[in-house]
Coordinates of C-alpha atoms in Angstrom, one line a residue:
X1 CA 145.3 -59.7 68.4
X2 CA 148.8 -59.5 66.9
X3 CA 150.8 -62.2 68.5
X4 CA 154.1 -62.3 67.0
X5 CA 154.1 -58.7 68.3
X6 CA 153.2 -59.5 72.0
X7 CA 155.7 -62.4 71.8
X8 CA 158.7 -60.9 70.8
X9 CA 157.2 -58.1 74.0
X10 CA 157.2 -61.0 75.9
X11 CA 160.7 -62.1 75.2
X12 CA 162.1 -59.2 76.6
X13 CA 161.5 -60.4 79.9
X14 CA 165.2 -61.2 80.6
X15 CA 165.5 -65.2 82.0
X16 CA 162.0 -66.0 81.8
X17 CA 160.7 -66.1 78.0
X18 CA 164.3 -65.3 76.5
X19 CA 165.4 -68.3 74.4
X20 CA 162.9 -70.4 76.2
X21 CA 161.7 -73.6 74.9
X22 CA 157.9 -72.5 75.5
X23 CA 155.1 -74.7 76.4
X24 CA 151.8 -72.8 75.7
X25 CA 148.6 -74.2 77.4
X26 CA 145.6 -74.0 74.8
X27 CA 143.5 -75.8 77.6
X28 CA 140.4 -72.7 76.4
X29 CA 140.4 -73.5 73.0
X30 CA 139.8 -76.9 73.3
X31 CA 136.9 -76.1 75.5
X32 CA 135.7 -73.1 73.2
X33 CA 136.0 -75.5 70.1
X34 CA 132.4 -75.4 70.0
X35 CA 131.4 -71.7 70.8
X36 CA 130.4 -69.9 67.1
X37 CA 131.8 -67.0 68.5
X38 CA 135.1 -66.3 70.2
X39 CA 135.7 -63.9 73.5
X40 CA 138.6 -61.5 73.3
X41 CA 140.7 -64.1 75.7
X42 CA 139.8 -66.8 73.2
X43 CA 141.0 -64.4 70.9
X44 CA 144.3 -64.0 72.5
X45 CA 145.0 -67.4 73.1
X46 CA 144.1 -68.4 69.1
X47 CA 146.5 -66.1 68.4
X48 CA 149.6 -67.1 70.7
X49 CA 149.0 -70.6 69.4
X50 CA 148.8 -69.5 66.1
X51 CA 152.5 -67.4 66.3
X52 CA 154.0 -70.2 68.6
X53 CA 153.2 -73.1 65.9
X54 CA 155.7 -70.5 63.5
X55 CA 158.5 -71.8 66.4
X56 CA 159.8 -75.3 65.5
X57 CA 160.3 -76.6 68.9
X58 CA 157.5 -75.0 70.8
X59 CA 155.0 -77.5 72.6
X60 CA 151.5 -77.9 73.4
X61 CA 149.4 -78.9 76.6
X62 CA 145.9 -78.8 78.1
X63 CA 145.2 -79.5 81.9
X64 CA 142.1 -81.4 82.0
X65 CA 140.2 -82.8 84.9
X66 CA 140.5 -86.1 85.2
X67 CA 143.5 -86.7 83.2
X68 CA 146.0 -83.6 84.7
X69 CA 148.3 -82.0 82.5
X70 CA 148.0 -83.4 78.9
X71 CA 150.5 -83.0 75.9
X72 CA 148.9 -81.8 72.5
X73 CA 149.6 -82.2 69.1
X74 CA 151.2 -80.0 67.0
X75 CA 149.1 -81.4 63.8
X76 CA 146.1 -81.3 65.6
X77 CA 146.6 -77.7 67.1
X78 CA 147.3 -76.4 63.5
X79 CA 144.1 -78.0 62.3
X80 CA 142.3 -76.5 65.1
X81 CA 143.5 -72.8 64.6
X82 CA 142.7 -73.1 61.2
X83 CA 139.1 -74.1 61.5
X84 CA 138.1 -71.9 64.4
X85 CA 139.6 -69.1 62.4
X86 CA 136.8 -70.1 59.7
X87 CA 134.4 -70.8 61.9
X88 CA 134.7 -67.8 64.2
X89 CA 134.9 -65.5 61.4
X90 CA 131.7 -66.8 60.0
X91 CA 129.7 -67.4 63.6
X92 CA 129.2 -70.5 63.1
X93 CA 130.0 -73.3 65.7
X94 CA 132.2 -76.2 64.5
X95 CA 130.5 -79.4 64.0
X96 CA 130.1 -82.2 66.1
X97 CA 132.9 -84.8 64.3
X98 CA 135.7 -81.6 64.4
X99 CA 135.1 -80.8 68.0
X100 CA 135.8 -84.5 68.4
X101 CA 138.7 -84.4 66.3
X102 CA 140.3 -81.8 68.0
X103 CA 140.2 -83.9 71.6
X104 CA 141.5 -86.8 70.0
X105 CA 144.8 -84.7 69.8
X106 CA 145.7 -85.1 73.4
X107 CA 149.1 -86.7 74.5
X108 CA 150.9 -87.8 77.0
X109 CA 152.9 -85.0 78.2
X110 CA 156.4 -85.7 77.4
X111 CA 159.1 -85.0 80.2
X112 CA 159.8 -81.2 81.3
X113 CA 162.8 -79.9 80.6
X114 CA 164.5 -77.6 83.2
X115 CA 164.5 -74.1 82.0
X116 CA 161.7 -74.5 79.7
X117 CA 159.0 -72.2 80.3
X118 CA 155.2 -73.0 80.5
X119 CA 153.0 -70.0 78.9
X120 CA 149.0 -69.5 80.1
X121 CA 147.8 -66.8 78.1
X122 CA 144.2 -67.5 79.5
X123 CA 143.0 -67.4 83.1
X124 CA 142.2 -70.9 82.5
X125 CA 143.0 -73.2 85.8
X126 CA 144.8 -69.9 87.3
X127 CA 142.7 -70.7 90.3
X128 CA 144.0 -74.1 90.9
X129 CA 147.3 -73.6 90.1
X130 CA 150.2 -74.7 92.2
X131 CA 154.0 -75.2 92.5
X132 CA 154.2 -78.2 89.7
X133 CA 154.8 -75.7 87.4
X134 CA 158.4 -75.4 88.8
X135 CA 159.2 -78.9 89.1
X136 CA 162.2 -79.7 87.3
X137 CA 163.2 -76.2 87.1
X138 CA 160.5 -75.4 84.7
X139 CA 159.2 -71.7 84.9
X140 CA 155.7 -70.7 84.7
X141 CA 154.6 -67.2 82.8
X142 CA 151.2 -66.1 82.9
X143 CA 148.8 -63.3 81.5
X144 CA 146.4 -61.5 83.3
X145 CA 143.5 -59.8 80.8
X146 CA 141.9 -57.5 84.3
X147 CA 141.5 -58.3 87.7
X148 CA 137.8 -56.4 87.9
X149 CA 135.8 -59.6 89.5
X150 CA 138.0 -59.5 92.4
X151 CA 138.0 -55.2 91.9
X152 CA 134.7 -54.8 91.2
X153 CA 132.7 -58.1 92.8
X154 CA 129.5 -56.3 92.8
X155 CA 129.9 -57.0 88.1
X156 CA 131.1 -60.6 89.2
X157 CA 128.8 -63.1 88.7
X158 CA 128.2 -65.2 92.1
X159 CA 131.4 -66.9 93.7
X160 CA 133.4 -64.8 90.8
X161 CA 135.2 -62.5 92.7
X162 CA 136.6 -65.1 95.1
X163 CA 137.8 -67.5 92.2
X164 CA 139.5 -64.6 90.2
X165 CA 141.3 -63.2 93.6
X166 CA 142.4 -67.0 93.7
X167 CA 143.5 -66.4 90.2
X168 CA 145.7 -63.5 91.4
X169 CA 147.1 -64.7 94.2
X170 CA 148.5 -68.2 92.9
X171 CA 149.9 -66.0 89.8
X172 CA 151.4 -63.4 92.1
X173 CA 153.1 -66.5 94.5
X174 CA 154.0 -68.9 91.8
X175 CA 154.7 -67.0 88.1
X176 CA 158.0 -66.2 87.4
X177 CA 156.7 -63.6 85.0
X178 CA 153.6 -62.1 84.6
X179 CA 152.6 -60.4 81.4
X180 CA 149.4 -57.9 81.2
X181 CA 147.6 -56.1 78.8
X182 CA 147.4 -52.1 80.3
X183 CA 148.9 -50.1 82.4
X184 CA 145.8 -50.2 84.2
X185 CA 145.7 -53.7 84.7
X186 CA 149.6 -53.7 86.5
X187 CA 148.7 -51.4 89.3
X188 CA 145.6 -53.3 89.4
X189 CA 147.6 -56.7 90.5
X190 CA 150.4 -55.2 92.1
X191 CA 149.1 -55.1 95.8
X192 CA 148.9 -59.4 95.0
X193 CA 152.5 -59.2 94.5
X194 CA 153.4 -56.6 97.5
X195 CA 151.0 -59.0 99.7
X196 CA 152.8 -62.5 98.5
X197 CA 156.1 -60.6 99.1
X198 CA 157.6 -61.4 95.5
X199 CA 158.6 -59.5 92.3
X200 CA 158.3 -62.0 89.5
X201 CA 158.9 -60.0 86.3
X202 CA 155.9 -57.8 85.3
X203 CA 155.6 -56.8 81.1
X204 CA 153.2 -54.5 79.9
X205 CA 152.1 -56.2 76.8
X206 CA 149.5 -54.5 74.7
X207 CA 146.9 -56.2 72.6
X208 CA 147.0 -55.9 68.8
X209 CA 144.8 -55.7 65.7
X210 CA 144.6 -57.8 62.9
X211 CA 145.4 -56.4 60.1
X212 CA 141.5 -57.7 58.6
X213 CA 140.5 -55.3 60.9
X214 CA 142.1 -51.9 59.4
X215 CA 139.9 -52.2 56.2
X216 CA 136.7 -49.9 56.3
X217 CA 134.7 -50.7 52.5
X218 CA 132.6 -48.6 50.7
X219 CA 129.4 -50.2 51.7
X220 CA 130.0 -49.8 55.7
X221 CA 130.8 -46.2 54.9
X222 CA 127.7 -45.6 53.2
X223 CA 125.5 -47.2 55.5
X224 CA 122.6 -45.9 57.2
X225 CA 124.1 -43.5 60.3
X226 CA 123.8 -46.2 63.9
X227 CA 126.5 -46.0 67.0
X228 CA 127.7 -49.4 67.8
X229 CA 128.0 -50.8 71.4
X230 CA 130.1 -54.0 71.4
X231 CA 129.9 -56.6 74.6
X232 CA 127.7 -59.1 76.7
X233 CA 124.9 -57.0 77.9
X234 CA 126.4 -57.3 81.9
X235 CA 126.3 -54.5 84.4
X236 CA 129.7 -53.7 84.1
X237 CA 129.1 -52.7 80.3
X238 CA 127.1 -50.5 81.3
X239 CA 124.3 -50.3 78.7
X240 CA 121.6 -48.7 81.0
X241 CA 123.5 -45.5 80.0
X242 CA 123.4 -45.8 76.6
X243 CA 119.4 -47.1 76.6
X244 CA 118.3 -44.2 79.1
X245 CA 119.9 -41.5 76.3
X246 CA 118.2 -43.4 73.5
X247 CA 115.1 -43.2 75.2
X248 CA 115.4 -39.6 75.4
X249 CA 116.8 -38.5 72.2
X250 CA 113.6 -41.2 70.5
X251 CA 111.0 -39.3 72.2
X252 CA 112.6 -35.4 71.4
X253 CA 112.9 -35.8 67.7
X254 CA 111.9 -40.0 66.3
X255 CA 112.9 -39.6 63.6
X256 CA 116.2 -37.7 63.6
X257 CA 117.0 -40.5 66.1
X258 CA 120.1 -42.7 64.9
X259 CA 120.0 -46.7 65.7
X260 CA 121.9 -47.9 68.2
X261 CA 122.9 -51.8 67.8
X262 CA 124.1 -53.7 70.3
X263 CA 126.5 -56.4 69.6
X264 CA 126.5 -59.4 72.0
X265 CA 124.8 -61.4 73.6
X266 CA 122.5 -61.4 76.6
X267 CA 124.4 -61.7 79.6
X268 CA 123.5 -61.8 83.7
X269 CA 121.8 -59.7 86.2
X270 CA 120.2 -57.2 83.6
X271 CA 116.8 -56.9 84.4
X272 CA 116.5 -53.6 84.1
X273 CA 118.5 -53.2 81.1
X274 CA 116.2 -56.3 79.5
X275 CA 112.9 -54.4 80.4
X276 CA 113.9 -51.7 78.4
X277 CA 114.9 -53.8 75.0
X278 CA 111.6 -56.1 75.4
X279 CA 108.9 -53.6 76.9
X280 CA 110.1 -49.6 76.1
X281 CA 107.9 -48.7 73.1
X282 CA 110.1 -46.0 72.6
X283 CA 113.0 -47.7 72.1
X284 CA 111.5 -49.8 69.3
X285 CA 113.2 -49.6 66.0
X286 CA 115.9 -47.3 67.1
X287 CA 117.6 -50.1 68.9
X288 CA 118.9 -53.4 67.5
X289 CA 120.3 -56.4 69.2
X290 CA 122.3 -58.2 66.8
X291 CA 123.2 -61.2 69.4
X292 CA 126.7 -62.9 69.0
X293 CA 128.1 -61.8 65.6
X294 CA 131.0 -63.7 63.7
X295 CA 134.1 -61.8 63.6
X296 CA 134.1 -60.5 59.9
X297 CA 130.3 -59.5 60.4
X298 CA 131.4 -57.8 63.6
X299 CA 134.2 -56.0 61.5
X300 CA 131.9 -54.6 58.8
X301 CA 129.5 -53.3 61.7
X302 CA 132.7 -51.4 63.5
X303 CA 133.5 -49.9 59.9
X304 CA 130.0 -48.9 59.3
X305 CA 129.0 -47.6 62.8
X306 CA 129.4 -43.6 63.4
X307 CA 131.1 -44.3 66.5
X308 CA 131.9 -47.1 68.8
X309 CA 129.9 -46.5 72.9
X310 CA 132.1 -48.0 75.4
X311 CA 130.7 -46.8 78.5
X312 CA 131.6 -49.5 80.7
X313 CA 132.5 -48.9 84.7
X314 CA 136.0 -50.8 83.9
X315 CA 137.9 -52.8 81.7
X316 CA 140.7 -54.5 81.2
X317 CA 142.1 -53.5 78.1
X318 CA 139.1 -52.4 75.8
X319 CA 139.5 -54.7 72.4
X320 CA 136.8 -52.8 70.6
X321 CA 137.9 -49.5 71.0
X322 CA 141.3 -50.4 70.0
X323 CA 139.4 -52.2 66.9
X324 CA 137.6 -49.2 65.9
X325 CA 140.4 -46.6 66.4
X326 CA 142.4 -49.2 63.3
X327 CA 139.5 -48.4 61.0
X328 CA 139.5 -44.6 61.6
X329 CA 135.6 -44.6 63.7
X330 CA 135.7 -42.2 66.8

């Protein structure tokens, strides 16, 4: 995700980001220090940190439980985005002595200053949030990825739904702005605005690609021919699709059949879709689960693949399809 460009979006929102001193919460990447393999909000928030450290006097913070609303170190946050960039590229977790590292970088949180501006980028805490953010005139901006659990509750895992319309709502009664990835995505959290009776300032801003991404070598083009479906294998990615078509196509013409291979990990609520990987003989060798990949294995499969499948019932924004259009696959 290209942060500098959503930022300088996100400074467009006249009184809110605009020559802000920001406060960016990196509360998820401390707790995903010690995932191999990063989600595409992960993703986003390593990159806001990552543009924000480029600002001299932007600040740091994590709300833990427990301890409330910690202060973090710069030093310590640029240590961190460096090594999870390694680490997430390779898909391989951090070890133990880093991840401790990295949580010996909490502060105090020094005193807010009014006008300053306190930036979630994650839907981390959203659910608990209240009015501190706007004590002592600080403003709050927040970004909202989707709003499918509290859409869609019957993809949501149990007690989902509820906690992300909790999500919405406190954003929609206590954010000064809100920032979101789609078009899609606004009309999906207006009615929480029309129904808390405010208009805080809502920005369409985009995802982006790294530019490591735009690079397709001669070895993924020459590959042998697969389609590539990139996800959790969840309901709402719809993968029962994709498996029923392989089915078909394997037991028309085998060995005409391309591989599919499915890039994620195992998720909740599949048993039909597991049934098929595990116990369809005619699925066998056509389809591959790769599990969670590290990002620069997962960019050589989007290069290589014939196409990218995406047939999911709803998304957000849609990070691989954005990832594969960069390297020229359909």
């Amino acid at each position: 995700m290209n942060a500098p460009i959503a930022l300088e979006r996100a400074a467009t929102v006249r009184g809110v980001m605009a020559d802000a001193r920001v406060t960016l919460d990196i509360t998820r990447l401390l707790r995903r220090a010690a995932y191999a393999t990063p989600s595409g909000i992960d993703r986003v928030e390593l990159a806001y940190a990552r543009a924000l450290l480029a600002l001299p006097d932007a600040r740091f913070q994590a709300v833990l439980p427990g301890l409330g609303r910690m202060g973090y170190a710069r030093a310590a946050l640029a240590s961190l985005v460096a090594q999870l960039e390694r680490s997430w590229a390779e898909g391989v977790p951090l070890r133990a002595g880093i991840v401790a590292k990295a949580w010996a970088g909490l502060r105090a949180f020094p005193r807010t200053e009014p006008g300053a501006v306190r930036l979630i980028v994650s839907h981390q805490h959203l659910d608990r949030l209240d009015r501190h953010a706007a004590r002592h005139g600080e403003r709050l901006c927040v970004y909202l990825h989707d709003a499918i659990p509290a859409q869609f509750p019957e993809y949501a895992r149990p007690g989902g739904a509820e906690r992300h319309r909790r999500r919405l709502r406190n954003t929609a009664r206590f954010a000064d702005a809100i920032l979101v990835n789609s078009h899609a995505t606004a009309r999906a959290v207006a009615p929480y605005l029309v129904e808390a009776g405010r208009q805080p300032q809502l920005l369409v801003a985009p995802l982006g690609i790294e530019p490591h991404w735009a690079v397709r070598t001669a070895a993924a083009a020459a590959s042998p021919p697969y389609f590539l479906c990139v996800g959790t294998i969840e309901p709402r990615k719809n993968h029962l699709l994709l498996l029923h078509i392989w089915r078909a196509m394997a037991g028309r013409a085998p060995d005409a059949t391309p591989r599919l291979v499915l890039a994620g990990r195992r998720g909740w609520e599949n048993e039909q879709v597991l049934d098929l990987l595990d116990r369809c003989p005619a699925l066998r060798g056509h389809v591959v689960e790769t599990g969670r990949v590290g990002d620069a294995a997962l960019a050589e499969l989007i290069a290589g693949a014939r196409a990218v499948l995406m047939p999911s019932f709803a998304e957000g924004f849609g990070l691989p399809v954005a990832e594969a259009l960069a390297v020229g696959v359909p």
